[in-house]
PDB file of C-alpha atoms in Angstrom:
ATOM      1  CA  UNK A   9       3.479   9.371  11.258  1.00  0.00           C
ATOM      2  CA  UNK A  10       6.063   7.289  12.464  1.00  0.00           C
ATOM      3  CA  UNK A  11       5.768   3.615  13.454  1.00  0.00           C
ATOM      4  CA  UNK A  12       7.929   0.874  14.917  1.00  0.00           C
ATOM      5  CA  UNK A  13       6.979  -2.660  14.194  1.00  0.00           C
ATOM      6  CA  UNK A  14       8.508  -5.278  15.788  1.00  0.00           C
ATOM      7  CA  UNK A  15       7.699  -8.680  13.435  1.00  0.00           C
ATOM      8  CA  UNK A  16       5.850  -9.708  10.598  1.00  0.00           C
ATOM      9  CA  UNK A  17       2.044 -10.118  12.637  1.00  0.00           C
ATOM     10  CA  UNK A  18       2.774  -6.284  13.915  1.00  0.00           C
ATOM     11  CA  UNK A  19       3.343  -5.507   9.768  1.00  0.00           C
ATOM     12  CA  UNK A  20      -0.169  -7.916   9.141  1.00  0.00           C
ATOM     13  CA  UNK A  21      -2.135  -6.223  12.017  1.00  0.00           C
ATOM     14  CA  UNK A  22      -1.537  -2.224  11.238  1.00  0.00           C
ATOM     15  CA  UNK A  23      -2.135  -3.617   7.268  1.00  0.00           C
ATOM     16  CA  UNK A  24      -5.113  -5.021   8.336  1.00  0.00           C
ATOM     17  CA  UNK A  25      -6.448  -1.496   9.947  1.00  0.00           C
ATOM     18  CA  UNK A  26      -5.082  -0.012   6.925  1.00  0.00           C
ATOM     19  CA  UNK A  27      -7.583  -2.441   4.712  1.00  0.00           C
ATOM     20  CA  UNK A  28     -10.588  -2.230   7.075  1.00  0.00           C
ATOM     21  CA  UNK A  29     -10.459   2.057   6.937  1.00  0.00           C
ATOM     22  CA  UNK A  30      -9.909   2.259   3.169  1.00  0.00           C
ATOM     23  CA  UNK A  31     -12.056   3.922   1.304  1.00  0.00           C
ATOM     24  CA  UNK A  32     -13.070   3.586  -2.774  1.00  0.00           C
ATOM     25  CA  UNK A  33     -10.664   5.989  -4.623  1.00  0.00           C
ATOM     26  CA  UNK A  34      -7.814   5.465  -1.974  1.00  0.00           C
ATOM     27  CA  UNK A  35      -4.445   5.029  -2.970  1.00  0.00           C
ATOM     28  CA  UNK A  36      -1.117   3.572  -1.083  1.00  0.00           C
ATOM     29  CA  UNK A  37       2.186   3.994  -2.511  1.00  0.00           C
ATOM     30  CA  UNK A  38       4.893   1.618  -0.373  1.00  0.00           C
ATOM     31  CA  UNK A  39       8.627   1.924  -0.933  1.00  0.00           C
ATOM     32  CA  UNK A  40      11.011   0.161   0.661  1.00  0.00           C
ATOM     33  CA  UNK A  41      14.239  -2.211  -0.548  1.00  0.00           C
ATOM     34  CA  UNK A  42      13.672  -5.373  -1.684  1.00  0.00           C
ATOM     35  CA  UNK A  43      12.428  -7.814   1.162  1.00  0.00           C
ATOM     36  CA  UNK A  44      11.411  -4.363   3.354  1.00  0.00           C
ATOM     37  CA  UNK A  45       7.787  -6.043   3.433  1.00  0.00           C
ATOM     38  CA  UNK A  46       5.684  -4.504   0.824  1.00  0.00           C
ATOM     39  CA  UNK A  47       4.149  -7.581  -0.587  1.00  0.00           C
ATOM     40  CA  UNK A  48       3.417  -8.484   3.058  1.00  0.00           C
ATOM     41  CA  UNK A  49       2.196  -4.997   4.304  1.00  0.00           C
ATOM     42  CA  UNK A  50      -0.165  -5.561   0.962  1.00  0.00           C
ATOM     43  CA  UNK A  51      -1.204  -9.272   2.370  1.00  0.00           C
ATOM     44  CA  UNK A  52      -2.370  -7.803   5.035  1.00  0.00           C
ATOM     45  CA  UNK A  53      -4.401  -4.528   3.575  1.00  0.00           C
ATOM     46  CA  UNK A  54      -6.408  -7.131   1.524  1.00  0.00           C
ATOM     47  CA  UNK A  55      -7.209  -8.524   4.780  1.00  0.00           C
ATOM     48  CA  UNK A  56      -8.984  -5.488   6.147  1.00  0.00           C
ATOM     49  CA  UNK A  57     -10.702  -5.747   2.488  1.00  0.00           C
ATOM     50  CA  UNK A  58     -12.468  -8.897   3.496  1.00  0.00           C
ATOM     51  CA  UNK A  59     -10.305 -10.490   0.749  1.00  0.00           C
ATOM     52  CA  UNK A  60      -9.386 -13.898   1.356  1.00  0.00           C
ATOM     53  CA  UNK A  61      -7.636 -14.830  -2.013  1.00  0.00           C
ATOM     54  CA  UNK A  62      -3.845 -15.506  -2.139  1.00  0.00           C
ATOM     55  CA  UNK A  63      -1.822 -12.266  -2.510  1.00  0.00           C
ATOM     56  CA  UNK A  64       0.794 -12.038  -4.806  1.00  0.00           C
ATOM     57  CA  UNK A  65       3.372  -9.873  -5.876  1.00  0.00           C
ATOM     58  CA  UNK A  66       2.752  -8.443  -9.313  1.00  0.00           C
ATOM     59  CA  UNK A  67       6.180  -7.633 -10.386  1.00  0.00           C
ATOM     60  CA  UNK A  68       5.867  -9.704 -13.761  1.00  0.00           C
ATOM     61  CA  UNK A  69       2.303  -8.982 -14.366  1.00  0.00           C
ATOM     62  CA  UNK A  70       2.380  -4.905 -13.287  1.00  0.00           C
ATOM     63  CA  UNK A  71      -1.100  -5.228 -11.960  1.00  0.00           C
ATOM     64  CA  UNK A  72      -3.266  -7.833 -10.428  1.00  0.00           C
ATOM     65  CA  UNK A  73      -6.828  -7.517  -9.543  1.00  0.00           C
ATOM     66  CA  UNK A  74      -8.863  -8.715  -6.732  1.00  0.00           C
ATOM     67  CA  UNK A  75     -12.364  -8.188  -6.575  1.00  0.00           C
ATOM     68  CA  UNK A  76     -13.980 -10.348  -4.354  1.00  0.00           C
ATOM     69  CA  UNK A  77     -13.431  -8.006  -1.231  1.00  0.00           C
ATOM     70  CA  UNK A  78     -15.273  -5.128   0.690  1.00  0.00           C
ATOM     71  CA  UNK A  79     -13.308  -2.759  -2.057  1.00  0.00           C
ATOM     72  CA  UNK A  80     -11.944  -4.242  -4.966  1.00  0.00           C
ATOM     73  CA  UNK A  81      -8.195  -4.263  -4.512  1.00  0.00           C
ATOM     74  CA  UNK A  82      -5.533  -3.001  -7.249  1.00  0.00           C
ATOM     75  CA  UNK A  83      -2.417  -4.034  -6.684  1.00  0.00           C
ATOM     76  CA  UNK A  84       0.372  -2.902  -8.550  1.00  0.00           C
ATOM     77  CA  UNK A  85       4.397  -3.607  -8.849  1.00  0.00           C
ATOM     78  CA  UNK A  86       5.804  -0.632 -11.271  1.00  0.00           C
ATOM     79  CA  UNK A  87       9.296  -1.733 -10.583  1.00  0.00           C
ATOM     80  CA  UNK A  88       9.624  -3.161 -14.620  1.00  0.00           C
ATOM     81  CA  UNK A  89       7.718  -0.533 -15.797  1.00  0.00           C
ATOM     82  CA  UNK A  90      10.273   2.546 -16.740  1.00  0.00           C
ATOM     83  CA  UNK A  91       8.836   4.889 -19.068  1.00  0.00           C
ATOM     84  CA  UNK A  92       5.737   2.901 -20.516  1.00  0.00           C
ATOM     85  CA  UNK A  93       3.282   3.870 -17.347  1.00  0.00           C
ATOM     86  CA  UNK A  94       1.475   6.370 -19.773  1.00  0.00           C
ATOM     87  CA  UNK A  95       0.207   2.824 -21.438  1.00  0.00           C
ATOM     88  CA  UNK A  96      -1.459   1.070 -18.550  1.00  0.00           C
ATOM     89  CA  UNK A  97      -4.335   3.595 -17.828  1.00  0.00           C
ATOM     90  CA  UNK A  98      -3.456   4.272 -14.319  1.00  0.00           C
ATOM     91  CA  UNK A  99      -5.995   6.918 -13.699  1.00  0.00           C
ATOM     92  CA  UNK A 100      -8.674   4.610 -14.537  1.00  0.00           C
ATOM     93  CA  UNK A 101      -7.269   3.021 -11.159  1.00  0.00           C
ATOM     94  CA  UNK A 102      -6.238   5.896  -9.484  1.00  0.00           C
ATOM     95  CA  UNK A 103      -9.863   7.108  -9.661  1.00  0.00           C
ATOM     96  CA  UNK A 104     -11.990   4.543  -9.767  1.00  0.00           C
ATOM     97  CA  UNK A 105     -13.872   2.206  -7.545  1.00  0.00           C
ATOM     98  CA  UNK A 106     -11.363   0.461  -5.244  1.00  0.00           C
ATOM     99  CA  UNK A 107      -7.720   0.677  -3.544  1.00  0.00           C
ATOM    100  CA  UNK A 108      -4.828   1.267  -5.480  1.00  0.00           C
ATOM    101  CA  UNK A 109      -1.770  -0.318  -4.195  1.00  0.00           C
ATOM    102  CA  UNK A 110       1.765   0.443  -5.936  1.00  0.00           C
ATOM    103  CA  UNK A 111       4.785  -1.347  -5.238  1.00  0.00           C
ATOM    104  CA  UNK A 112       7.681   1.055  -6.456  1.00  0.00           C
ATOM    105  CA  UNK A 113       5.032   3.215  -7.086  1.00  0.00           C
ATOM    106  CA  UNK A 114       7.605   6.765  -6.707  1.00  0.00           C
ATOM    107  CA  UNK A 115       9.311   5.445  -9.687  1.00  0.00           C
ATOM    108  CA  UNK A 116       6.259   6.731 -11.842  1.00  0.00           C
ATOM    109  CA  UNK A 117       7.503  10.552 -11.402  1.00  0.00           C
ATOM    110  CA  UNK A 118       4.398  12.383 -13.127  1.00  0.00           C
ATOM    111  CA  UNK A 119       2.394   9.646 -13.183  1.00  0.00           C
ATOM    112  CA  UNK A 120       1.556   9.293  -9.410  1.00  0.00           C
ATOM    113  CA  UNK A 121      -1.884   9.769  -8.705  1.00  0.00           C
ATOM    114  CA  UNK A 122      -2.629  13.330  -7.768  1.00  0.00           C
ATOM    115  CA  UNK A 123      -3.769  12.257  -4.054  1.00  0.00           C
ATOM    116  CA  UNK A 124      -1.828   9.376  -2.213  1.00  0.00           C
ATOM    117  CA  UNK A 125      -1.236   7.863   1.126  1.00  0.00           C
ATOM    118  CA  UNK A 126       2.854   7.204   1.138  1.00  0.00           C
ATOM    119  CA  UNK A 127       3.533   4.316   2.978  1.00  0.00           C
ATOM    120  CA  UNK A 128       8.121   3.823   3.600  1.00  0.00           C
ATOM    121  CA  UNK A 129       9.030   0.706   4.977  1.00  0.00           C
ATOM    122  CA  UNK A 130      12.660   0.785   6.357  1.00  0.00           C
ATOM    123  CA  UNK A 131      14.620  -2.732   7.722  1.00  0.00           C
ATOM    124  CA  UNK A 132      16.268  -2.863  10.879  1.00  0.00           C
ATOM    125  CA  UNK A 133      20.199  -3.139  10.580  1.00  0.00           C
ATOM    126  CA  UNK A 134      20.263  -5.180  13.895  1.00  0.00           C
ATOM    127  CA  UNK A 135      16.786  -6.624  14.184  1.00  0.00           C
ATOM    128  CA  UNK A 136      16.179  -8.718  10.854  1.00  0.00           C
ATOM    129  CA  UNK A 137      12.364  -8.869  11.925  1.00  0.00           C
ATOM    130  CA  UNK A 138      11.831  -4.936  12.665  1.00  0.00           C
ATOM    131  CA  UNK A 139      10.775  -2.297  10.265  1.00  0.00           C
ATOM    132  CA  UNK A 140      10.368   1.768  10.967  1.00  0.00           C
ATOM    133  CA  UNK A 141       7.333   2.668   8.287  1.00  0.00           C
ATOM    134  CA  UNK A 142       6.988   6.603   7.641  1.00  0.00           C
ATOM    135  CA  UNK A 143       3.836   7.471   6.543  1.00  0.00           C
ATOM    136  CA  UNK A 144       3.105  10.704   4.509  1.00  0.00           C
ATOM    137  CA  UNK A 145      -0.046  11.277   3.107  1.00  0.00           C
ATOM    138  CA  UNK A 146      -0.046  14.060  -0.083  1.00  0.00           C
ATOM    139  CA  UNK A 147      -3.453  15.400  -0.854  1.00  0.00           C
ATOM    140  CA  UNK A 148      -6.219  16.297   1.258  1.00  0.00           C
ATOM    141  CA  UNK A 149      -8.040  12.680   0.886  1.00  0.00           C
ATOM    142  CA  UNK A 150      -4.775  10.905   1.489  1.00  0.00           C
ATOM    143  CA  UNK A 151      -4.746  13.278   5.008  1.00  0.00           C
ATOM    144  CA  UNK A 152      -8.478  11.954   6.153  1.00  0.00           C
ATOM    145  CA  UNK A 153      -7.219   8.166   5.223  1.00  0.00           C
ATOM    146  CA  UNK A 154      -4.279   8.857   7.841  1.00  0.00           C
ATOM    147  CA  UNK A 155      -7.078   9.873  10.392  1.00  0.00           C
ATOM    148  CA  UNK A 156      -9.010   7.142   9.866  1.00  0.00           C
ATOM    149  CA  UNK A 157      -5.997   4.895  10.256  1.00  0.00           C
ATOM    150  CA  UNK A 158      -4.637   6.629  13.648  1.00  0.00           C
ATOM    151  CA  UNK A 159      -8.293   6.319  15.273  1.00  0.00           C
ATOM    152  CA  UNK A 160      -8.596   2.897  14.213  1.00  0.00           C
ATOM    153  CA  UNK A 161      -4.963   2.004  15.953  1.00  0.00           C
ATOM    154  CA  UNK A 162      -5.966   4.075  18.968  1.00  0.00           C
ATOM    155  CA  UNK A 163      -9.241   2.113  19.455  1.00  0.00           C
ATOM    156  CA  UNK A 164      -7.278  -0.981  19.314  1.00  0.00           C
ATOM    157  CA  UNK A 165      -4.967  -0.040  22.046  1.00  0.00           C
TER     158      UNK A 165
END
């Protein structure tokens, strides 16, 4: 699926459908270049999780958790990480009771979960504000999280 969005609230409000759909055992890998919006596209996923902490990027602390939400939210910045993901127990993420988020996350090669929803955030040459997102889902979960998403933007319209 590809999607236009125009400025930041358009990034916030399809983030915020993404968060309110999500299921326990979900996960989102987002790629992009630095500044492409994942931290923000992740602002507003905890939104749709009822979460109203402060979201923050985790690229120093690999993971942060928030619990306090619909769906506990794992949010995760692999960019530092190299060749040491076998140590942080990703699985127990992966497959467990909330919504993995990964920053970076096709820079763990093996180590991707087995079902994902692949989330590309491109910038706009000419339009500073605009992104094009691709979204890919791999696995047969990731492919019913992509449903729920499109009928959730389609009763919005």
């Amino acid at each position: 699926m590809d999607v236009t969005i125009n400025n930041p609230k358009e990034m916030e409000s399809l983030a915020t459908i993404i968060g309110l759909v999500a299921n326990s055992g979900d996960n989102i890998i987002l790629s992009g270049e630095l500044g492409a919006g994942k931290t923000t596209m992740t602002k507003g996923i905890a939104l749709g999780l009822d979460i109203d902490q402060m979201i923050k990027s985790p690229t120093y602390t690999i993971i942060r958790e928030y619990q306090q939400g619909r769906l506990p939210l794992y949010h995760m910045d692999v960019y530092r990480v190299e060749n040491n993901a076998d140590d942080l127990g990703l699985d127990e993420y992966f497959e467990g009771d909330g919504l993995s988020v990964v920053e970076w996350g096709k820079l763990l090669g093996e180590f991707l979960p087995m079902d994902y929803l692949d989330i590309t955030i491109a910038k706009d040459t000419e339009n500073m504000e605009k992104r094009k997102l691709l979204i890919q889902p791999f696995g047969t979960r990731s492919e019913q999280f992509l449903r729920r998403i499109q009928q959730k933007m389609e009763e919005q319209i």
